[in-house]
Tab-separated table of C-alpha atoms and ligand atoms in Angstrom:
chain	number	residue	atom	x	y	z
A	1064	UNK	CA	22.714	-3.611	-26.357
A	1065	UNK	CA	24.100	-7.020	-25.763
A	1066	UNK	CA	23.489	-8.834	-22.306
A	1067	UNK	CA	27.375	-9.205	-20.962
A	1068	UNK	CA	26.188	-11.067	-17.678
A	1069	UNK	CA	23.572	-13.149	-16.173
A	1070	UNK	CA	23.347	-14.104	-12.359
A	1071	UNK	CA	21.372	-16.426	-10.563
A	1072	UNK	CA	20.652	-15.061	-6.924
A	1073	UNK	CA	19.339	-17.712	-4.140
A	1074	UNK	CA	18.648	-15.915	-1.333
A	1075	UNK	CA	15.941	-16.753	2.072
A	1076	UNK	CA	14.925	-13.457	3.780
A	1077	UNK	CA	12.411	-15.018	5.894
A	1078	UNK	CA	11.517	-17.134	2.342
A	1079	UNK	CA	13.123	-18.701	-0.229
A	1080	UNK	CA	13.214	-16.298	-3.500
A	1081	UNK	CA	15.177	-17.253	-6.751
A	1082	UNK	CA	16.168	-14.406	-8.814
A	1083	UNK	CA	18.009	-13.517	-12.375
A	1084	UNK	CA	19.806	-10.845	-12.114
A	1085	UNK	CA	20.666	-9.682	-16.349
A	1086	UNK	CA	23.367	-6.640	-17.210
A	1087	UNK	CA	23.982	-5.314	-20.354
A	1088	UNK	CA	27.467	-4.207	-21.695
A	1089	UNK	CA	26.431	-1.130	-21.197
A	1090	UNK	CA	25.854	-1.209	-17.505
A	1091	UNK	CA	22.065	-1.566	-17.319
A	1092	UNK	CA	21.021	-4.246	-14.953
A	1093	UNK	CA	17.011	-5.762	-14.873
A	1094	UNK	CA	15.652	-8.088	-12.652
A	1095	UNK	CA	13.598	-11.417	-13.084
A	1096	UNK	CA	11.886	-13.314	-10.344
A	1097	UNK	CA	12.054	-17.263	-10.138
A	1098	UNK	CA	10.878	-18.142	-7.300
A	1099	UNK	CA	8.521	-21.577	-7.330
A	1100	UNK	CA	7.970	-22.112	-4.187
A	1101	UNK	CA	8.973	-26.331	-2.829
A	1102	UNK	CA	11.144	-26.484	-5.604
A	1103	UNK	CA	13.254	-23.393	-5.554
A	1104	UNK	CA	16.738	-25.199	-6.739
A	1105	UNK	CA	15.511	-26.432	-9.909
A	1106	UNK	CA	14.583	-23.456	-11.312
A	1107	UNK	CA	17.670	-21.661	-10.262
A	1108	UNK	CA	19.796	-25.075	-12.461
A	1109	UNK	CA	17.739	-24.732	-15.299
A	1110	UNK	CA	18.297	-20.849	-15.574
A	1111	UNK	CA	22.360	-21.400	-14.383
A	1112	UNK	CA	23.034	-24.613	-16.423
A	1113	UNK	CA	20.782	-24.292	-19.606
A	1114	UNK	CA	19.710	-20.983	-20.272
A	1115	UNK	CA	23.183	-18.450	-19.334
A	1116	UNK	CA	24.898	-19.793	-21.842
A	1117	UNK	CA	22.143	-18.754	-24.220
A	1118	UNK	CA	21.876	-15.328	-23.163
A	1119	UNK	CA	25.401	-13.876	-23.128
A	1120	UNK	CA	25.480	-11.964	-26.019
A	1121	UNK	CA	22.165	-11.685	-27.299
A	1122	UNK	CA	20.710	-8.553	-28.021
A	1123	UNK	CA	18.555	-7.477	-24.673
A	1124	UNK	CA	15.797	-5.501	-26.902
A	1125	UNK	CA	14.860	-8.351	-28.420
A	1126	UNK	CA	12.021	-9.442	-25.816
A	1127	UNK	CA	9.487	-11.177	-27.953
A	1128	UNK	CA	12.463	-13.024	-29.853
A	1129	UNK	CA	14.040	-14.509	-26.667
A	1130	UNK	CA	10.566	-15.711	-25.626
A	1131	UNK	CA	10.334	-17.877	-28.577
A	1132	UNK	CA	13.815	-18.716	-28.914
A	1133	UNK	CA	13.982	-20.055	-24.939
A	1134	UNK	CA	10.250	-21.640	-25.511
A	1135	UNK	CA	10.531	-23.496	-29.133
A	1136	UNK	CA	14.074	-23.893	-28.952
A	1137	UNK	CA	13.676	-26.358	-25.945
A	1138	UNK	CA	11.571	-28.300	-27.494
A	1139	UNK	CA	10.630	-29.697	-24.124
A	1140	UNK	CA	7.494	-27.101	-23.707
A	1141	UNK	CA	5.219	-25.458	-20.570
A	1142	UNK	CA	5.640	-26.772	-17.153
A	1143	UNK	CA	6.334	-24.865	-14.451
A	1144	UNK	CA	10.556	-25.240	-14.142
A	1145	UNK	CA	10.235	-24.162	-17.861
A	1146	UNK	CA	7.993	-21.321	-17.795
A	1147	UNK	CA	9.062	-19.812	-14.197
A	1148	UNK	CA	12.541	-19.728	-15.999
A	1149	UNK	CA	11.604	-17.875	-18.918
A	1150	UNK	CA	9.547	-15.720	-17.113
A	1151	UNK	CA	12.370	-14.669	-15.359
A	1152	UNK	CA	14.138	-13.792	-18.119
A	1153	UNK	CA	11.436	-12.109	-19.611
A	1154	UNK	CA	10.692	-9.588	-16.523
A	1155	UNK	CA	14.387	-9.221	-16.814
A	1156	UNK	CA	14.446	-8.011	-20.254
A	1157	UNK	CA	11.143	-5.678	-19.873
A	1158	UNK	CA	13.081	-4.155	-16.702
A	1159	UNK	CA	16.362	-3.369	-18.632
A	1160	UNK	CA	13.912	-1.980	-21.955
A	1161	UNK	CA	12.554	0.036	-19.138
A	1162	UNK	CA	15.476	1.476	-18.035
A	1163	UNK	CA	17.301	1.985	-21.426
A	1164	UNK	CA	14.671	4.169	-23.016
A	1165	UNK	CA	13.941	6.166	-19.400
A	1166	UNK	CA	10.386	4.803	-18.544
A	1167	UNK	CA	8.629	2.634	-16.389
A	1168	UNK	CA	7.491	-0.834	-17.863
A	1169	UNK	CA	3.900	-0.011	-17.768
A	1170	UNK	CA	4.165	2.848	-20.176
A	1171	UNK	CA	5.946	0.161	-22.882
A	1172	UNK	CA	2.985	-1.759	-22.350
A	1173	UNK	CA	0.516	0.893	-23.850
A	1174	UNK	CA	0.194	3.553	-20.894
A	1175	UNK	CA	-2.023	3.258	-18.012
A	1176	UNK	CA	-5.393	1.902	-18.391
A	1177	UNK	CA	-6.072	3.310	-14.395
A	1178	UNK	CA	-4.877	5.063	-12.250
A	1179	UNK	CA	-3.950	2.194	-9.901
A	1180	UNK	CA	-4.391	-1.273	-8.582
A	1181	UNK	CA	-7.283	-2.409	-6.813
A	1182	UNK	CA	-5.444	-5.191	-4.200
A	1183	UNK	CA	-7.439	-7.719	-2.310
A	1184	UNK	CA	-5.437	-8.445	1.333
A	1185	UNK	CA	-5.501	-11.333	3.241
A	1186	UNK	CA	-7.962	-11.995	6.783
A	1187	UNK	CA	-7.662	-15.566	8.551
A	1188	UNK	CA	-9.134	-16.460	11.798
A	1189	UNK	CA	-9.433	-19.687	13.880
A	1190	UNK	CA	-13.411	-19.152	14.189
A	1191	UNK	CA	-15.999	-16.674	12.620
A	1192	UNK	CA	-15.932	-13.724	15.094
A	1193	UNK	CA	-12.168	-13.630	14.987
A	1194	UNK	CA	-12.356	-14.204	11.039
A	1195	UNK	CA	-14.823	-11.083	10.941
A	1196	UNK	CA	-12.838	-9.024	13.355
A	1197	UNK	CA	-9.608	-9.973	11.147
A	1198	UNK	CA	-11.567	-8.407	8.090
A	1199	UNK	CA	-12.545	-5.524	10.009
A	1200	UNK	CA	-8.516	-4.897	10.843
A	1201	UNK	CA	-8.161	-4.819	7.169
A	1202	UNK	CA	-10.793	-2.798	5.717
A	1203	UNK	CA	-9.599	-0.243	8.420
A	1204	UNK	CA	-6.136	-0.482	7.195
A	1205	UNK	CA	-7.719	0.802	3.789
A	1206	UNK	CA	-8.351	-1.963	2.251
A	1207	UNK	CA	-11.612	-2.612	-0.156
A	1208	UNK	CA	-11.279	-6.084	-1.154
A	1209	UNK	CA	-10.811	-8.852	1.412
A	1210	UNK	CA	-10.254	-12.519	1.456
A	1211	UNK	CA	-11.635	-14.429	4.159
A	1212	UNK	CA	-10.484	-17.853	5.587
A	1213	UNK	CA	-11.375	-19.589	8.521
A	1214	UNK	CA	-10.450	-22.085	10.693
A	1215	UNK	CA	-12.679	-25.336	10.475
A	1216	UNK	CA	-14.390	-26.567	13.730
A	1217	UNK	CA	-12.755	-30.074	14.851
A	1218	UNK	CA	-9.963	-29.517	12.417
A	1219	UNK	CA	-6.512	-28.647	14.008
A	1220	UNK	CA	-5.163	-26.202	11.118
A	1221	UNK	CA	-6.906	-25.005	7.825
A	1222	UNK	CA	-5.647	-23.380	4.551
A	1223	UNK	CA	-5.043	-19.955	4.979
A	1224	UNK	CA	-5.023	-19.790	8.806
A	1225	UNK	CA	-1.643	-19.706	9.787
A	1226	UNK	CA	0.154	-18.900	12.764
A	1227	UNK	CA	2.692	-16.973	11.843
A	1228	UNK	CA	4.120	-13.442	11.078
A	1229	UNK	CA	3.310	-12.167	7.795
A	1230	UNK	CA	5.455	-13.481	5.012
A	1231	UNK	CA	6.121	-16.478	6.933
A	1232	UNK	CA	6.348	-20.266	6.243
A	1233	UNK	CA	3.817	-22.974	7.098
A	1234	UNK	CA	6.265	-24.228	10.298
A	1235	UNK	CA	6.721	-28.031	9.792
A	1236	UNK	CA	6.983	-30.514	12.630
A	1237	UNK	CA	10.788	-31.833	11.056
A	1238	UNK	CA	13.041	-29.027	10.506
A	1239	UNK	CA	13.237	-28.782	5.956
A	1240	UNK	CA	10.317	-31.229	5.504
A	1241	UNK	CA	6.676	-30.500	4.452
A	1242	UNK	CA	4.424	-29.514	7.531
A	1243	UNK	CA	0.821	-32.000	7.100
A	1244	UNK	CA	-1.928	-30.487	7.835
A	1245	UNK	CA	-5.926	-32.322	7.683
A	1246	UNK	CA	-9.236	-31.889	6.174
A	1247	UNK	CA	-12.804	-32.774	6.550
A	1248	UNK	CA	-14.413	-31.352	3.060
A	1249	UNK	CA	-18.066	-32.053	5.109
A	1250	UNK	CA	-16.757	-30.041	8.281
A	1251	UNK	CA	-15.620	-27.368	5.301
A	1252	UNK	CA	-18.872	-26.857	3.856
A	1253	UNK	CA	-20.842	-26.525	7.073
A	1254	UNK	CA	-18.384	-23.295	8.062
A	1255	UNK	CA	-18.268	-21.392	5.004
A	1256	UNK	CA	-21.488	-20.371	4.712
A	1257	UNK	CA	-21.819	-19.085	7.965
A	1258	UNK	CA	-18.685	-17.379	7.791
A	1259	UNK	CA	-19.567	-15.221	4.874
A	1260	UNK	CA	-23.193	-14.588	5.913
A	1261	UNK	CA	-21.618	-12.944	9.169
A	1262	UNK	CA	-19.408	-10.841	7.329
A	1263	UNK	CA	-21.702	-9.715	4.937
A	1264	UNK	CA	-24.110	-8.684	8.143
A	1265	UNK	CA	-21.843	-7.219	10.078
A	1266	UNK	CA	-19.610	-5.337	6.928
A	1267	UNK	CA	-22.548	-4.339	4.819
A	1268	UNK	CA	-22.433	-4.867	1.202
A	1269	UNK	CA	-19.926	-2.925	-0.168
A	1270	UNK	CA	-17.138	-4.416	1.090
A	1271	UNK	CA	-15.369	-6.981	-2.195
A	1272	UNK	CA	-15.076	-10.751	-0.134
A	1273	UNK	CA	-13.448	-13.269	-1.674
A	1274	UNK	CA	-12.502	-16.689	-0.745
A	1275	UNK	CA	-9.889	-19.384	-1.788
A	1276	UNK	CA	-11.042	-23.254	-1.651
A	1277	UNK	CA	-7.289	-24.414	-2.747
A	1278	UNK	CA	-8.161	-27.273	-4.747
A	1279	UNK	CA	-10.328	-29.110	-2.589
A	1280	UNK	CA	-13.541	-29.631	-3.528
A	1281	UNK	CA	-15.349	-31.920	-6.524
A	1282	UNK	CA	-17.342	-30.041	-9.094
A	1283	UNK	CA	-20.547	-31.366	-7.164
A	1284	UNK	CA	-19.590	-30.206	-3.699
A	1285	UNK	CA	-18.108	-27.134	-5.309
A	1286	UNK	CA	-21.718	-26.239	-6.565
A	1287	UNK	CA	-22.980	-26.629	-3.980
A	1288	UNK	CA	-20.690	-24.055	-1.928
A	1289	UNK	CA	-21.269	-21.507	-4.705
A	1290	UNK	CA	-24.924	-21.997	-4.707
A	1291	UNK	CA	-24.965	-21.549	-0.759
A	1292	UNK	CA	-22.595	-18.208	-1.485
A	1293	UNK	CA	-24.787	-16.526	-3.489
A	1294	UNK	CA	-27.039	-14.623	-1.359
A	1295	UNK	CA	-23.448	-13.286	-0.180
A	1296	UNK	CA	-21.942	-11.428	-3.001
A	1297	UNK	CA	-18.853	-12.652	-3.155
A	1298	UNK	CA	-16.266	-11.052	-5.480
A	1299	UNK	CA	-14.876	-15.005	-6.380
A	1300	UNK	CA	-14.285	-18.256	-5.157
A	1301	UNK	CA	-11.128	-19.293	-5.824
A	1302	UNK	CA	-9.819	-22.805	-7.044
A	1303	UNK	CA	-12.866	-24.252	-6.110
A	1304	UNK	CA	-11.608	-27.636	-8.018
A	1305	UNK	CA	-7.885	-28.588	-8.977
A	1306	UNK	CA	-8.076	-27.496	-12.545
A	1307	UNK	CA	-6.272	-29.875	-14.432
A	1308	UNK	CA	-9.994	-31.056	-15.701
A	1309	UNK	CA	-10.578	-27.650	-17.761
A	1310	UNK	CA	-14.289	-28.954	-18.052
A	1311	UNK	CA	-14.866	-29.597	-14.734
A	1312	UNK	CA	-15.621	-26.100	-14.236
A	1313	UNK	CA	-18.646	-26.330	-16.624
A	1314	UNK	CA	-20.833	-28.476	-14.098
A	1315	UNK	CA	-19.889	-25.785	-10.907
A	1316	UNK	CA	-21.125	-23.085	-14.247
A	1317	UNK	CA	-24.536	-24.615	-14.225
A	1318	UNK	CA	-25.147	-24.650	-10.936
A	1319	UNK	CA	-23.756	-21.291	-9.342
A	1320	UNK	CA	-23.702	-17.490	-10.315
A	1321	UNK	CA	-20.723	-16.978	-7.858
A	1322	UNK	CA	-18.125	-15.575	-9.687
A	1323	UNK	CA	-15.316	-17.978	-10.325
A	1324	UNK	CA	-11.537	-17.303	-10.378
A	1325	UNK	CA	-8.741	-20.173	-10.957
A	1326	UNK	CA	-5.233	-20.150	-12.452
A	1327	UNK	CA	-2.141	-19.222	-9.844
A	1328	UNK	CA	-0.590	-22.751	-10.445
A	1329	UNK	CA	-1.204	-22.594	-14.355
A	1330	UNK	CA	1.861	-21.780	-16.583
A	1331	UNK	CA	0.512	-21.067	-19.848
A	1332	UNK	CA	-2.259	-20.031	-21.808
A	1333	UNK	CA	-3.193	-24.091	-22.866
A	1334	UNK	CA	-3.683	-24.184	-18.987
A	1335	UNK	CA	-6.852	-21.986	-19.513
A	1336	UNK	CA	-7.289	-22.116	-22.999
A	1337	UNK	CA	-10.542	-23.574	-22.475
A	1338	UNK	CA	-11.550	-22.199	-18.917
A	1339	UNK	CA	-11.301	-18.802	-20.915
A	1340	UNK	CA	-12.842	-19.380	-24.595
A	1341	UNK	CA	-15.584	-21.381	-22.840
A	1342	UNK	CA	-16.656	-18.960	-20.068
A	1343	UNK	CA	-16.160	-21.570	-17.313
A	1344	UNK	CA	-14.451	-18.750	-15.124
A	1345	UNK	CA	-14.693	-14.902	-14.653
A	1346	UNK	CA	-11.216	-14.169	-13.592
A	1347	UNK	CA	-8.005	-15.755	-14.719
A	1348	UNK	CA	-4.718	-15.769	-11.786
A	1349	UNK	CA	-1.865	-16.684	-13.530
A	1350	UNK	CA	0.752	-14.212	-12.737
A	1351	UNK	CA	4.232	-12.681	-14.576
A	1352	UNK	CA	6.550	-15.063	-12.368
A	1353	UNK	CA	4.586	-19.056	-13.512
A	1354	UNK	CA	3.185	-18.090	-16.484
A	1355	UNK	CA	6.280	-17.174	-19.061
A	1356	UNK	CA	6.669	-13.523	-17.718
A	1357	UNK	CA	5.043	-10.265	-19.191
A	1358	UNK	CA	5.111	-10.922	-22.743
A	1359	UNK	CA	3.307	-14.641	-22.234
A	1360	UNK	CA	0.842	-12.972	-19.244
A	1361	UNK	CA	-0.419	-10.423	-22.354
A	1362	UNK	CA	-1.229	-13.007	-24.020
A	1363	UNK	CA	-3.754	-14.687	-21.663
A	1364	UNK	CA	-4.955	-11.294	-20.827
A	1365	UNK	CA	-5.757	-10.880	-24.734
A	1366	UNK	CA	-7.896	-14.096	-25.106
A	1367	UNK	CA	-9.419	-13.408	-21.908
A	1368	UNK	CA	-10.186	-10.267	-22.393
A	1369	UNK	CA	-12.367	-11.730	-25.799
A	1370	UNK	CA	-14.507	-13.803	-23.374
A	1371	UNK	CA	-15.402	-11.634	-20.585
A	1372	UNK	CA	-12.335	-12.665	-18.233
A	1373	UNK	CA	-10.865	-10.501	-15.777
A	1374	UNK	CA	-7.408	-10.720	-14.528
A	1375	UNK	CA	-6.504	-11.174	-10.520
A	1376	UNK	CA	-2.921	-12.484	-10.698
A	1377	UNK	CA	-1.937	-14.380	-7.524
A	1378	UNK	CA	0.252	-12.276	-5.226
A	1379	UNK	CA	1.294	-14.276	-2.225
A	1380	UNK	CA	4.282	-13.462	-0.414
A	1381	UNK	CA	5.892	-16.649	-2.010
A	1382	UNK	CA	6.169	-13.969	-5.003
A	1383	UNK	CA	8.933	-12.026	-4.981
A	1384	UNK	CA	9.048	-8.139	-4.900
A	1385	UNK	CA	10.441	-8.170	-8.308
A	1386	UNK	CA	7.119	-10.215	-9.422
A	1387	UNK	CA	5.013	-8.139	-7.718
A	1388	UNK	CA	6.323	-4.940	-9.153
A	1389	UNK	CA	6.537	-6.316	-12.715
A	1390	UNK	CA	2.442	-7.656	-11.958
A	1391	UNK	CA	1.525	-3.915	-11.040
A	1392	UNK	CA	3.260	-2.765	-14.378
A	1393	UNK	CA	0.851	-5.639	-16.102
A	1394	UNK	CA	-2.298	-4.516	-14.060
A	1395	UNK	CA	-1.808	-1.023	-14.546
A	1396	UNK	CA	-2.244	-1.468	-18.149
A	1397	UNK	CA	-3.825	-4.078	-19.272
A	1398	UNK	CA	-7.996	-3.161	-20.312
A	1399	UNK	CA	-9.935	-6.080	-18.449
A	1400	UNK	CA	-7.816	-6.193	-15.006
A	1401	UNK	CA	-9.942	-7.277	-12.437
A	1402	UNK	CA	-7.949	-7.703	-9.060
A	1403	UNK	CA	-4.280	-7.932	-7.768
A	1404	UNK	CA	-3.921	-10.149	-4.847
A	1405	UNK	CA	-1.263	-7.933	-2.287
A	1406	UNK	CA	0.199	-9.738	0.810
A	1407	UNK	CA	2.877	-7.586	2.386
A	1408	UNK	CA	6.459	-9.042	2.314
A	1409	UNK	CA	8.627	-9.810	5.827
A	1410	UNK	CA	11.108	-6.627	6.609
A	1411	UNK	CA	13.837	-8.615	5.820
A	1412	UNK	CA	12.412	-9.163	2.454
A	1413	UNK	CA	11.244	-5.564	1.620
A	1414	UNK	CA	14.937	-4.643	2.746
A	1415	UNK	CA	16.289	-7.037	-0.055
A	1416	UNK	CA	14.477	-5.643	-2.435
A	1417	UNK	CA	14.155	-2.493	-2.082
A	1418	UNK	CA	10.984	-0.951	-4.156
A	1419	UNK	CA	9.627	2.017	-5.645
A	1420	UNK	CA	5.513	0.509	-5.256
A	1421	UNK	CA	3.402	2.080	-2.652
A	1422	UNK	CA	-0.195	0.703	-1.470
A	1423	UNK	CA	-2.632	3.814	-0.540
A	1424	UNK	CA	-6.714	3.533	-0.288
A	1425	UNK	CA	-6.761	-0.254	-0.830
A	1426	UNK	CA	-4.567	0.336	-3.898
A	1427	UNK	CA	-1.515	-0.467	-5.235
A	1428	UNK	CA	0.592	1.929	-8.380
A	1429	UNK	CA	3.882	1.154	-9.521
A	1430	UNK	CA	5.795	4.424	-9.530
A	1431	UNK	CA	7.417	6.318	-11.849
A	1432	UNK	CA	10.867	4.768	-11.569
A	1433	UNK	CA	12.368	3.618	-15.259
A	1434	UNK	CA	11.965	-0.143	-15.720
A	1435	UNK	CA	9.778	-2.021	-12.942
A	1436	UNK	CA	11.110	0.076	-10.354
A	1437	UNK	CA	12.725	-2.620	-7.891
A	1438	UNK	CA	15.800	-3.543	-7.059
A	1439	UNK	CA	18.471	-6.221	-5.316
A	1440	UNK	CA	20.752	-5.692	-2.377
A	1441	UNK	CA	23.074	-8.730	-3.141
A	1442	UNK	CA	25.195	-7.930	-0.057
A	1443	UNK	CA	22.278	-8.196	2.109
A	1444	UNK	CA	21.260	-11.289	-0.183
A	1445	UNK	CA	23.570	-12.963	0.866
A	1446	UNK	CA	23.441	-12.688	4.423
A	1447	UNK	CA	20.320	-15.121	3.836
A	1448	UNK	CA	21.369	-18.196	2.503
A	1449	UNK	CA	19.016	-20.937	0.956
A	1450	UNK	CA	16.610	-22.990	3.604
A	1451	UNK	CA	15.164	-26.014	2.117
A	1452	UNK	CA	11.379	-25.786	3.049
A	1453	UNK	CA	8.410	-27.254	1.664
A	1454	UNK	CA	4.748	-26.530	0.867
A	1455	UNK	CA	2.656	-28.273	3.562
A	1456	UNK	CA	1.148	-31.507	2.264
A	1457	UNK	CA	-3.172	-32.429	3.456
A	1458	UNK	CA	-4.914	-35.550	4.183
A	1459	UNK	CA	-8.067	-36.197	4.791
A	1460	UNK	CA	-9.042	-37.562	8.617
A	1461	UNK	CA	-8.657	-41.526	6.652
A	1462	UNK	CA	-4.705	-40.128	6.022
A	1463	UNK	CA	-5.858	-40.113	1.900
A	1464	UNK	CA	-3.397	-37.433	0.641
A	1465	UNK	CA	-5.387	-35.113	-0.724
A	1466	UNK	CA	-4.897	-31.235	-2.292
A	1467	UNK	CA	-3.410	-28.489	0.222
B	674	LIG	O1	-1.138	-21.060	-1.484
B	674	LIG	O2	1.247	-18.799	-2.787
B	674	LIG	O3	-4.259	-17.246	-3.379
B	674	LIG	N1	-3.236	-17.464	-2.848
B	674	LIG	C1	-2.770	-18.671	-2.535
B	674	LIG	C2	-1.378	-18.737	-1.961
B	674	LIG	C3	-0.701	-20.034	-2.324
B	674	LIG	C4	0.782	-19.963	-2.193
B	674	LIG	C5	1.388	-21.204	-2.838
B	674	LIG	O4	2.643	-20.996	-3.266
B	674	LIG	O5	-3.446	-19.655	-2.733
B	674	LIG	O6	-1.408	-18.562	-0.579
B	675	LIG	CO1	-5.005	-19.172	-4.116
């Protein structure tokens, strides 16, 4: 079953969203998202310039050999133009396996491990009461699991709290440049606390709360904010620290019980190699479309699942459909999933991609649909043409640049 085309597909339904689009000579068509976000159009050149040419031809049932054969044979190795270009061919190839031999992707994967998904939605508010009754709006949409963000008293915008419709972008001040946005870390820690202690009173204690930090703490101050947390349950704090310093997480470990989750910008297992084998973390985020694609995300799962490590792959709407339905396939199988992050896509995008998944009782299940069960309109693709934007860049109030 040789691959007789490959398409890149650039297309901005409210977003930007990069996607391979593989056929086979016989007809059968699979889908790989690769989208990274800020830097959309180098992605889509390294998949049209360098890796089409290597495809054409090839034998499409041979996943685990194209992995190796895109990943050793570029000697140039990880990084996230790299690995969000494999991984699109990957999800591609597990789509068209999918659809050859009549079954959804899950059941190639071993069967299901569940019956469905736990997902964790999104709740942002400019204070604490509207924070709390944004959670509130979610449980009763069905939801169990809940991440909370809050605006930051004497801080114009905060992480999290946008302004927008859902699936939108941050909205920058210059039309196709980065939106700026500031931070006071001491402001930060003062909120927090008070946020979660609120919830937990007013939501009771079964209710899953999570939180994402984004990067922008030290280990110190990050200890300090789990220690302060604890009394509230939480399900994780997120990227409490940028991770680049794997053993940073080791002086947050001996401070704090609060569970720990980190990994959405990592693209491969050396990312958390150490995070994982160590026991710095308790739930790992990389996801199918940054991290090499299904076959590389089993991996991590594997090691993790050795050290106590849950997965909760990022799902922001910066993900396309196709990597959210091929992350469902992933969840729905794999032993130690933990979470799946879910924010709904813009109409515009869900018409795009039109999808077989379906959320019901704060859970998420693939369908039944051979492959990953999602497809492309490229006539309505390309009624949405590319539209430079940016992630937002922070600084603190001095105007240091610092992590968004
Ligand atoms: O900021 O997807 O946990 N989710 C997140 C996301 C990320 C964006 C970045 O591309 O942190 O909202
Ligand atoms: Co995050």
């Amino acid at each position: 079953m040789k691959i007789a085309d490959a398409k890149v597909i650039v297309c901005s339904p409210g977003r930007n969203f990069v996607t391979l689009k593989l056929t086979t000579e016989d007809g059968i068509t699979g889908l790989g998202d690769a989208t990274l976000n800020g830097r959309e159009l180098a992605v889509a050149s390294y998949l049209q310039e360098h890796l089409v040419p290597l495809l054409i031809g090839r034998d499409a049932r041979r996943i685990e050999e194209t992995w190796h054969y895109l990943y050793k044979g570029a000697y140039w190795r990880r990084g996230p133009v790299t690995m969000t270009a494999i991984a699109a061919v990957d999800t591609a190839l597990w789509d068209i396996q999918g659809k050859g031999l009549g079954v959804p992707v899950y059941q190639l994967l071993g069967g299901r491990a569940r019956d469905s998904v736990m997902v964790y939605g999104h709740a942002n508010g400019q204070d604490v009461a509207a924070t709390v009754e944004a959670v509130a709006r979610t449980v009763a949409a069905g939801y169990r699991a809940v991440r909370a963000q809050c605006g930051v008293p004497g801080l114009p915008d905060t992480y999290g709290v946008g302004h927008g419709k859902p699936g939108a972008i941050y909205e920058p001040a210059v039309k196709g440049m980065p939106s700026e946005s500031v931070w006071s870390t001491e402001k930060y820690l003062e909120v927090v606390p008070k946020l979660f202690a609120k919830l937990r009173a007013e939501l009771g204690p079964d209710l899953h709360l999570l939180h994402d930090v984004h990067h922008r703490l030290t280990p110190i101050e990050a200890a300090r904010l789990g220690k302060e947390l604890e009394p509230h349950h939480l399900f994780w704090l997120e990227d409490p620290v940028p991770a680049e310093l794997q053993e940073g997480f080791r002086l947050i470990r001996q401070h704090t019980v609060t569970p720990l989750a980190t990994g959405e910008v990592f693209s491969s297992i050396y990312d958390c190699q150490q995070l994982i084998t160590e026991q710095l973390i308790d739930y790992i985020r990389t996801t199918v479309v940054h991290a090499g694609g299904l076959t590389h995300l089993r991996r991590i799962a594997h090691l993790a699942e050795l050290h106590h490590v849950r997965t909760g792959a990022h799902g922001a709407t910066d993900l396309s459909p196709v990597c959210l339905a091929a992350a469902l396939h992933f969840d729905l199988s794999v032993h130690n999933f933990g979470i799946q992050e879910y924010m709904p896509h813009s109409a515009e995008t869900d018409r795009v991609f039109p999808h077989g998944y379906r959320f019901s009782d704060g859970a998420l299940h693939p369908g039944e649909a051979p492959g990953l069960g999602v497809e492309i309109d490229e006539a309505l693709a390309a009624t949405f043409p590319y539209d430079r934007a940016y992630l937002p860049t922070n600084r603190k109030l001095d105007g240091t640049v610092h992590s968004w």
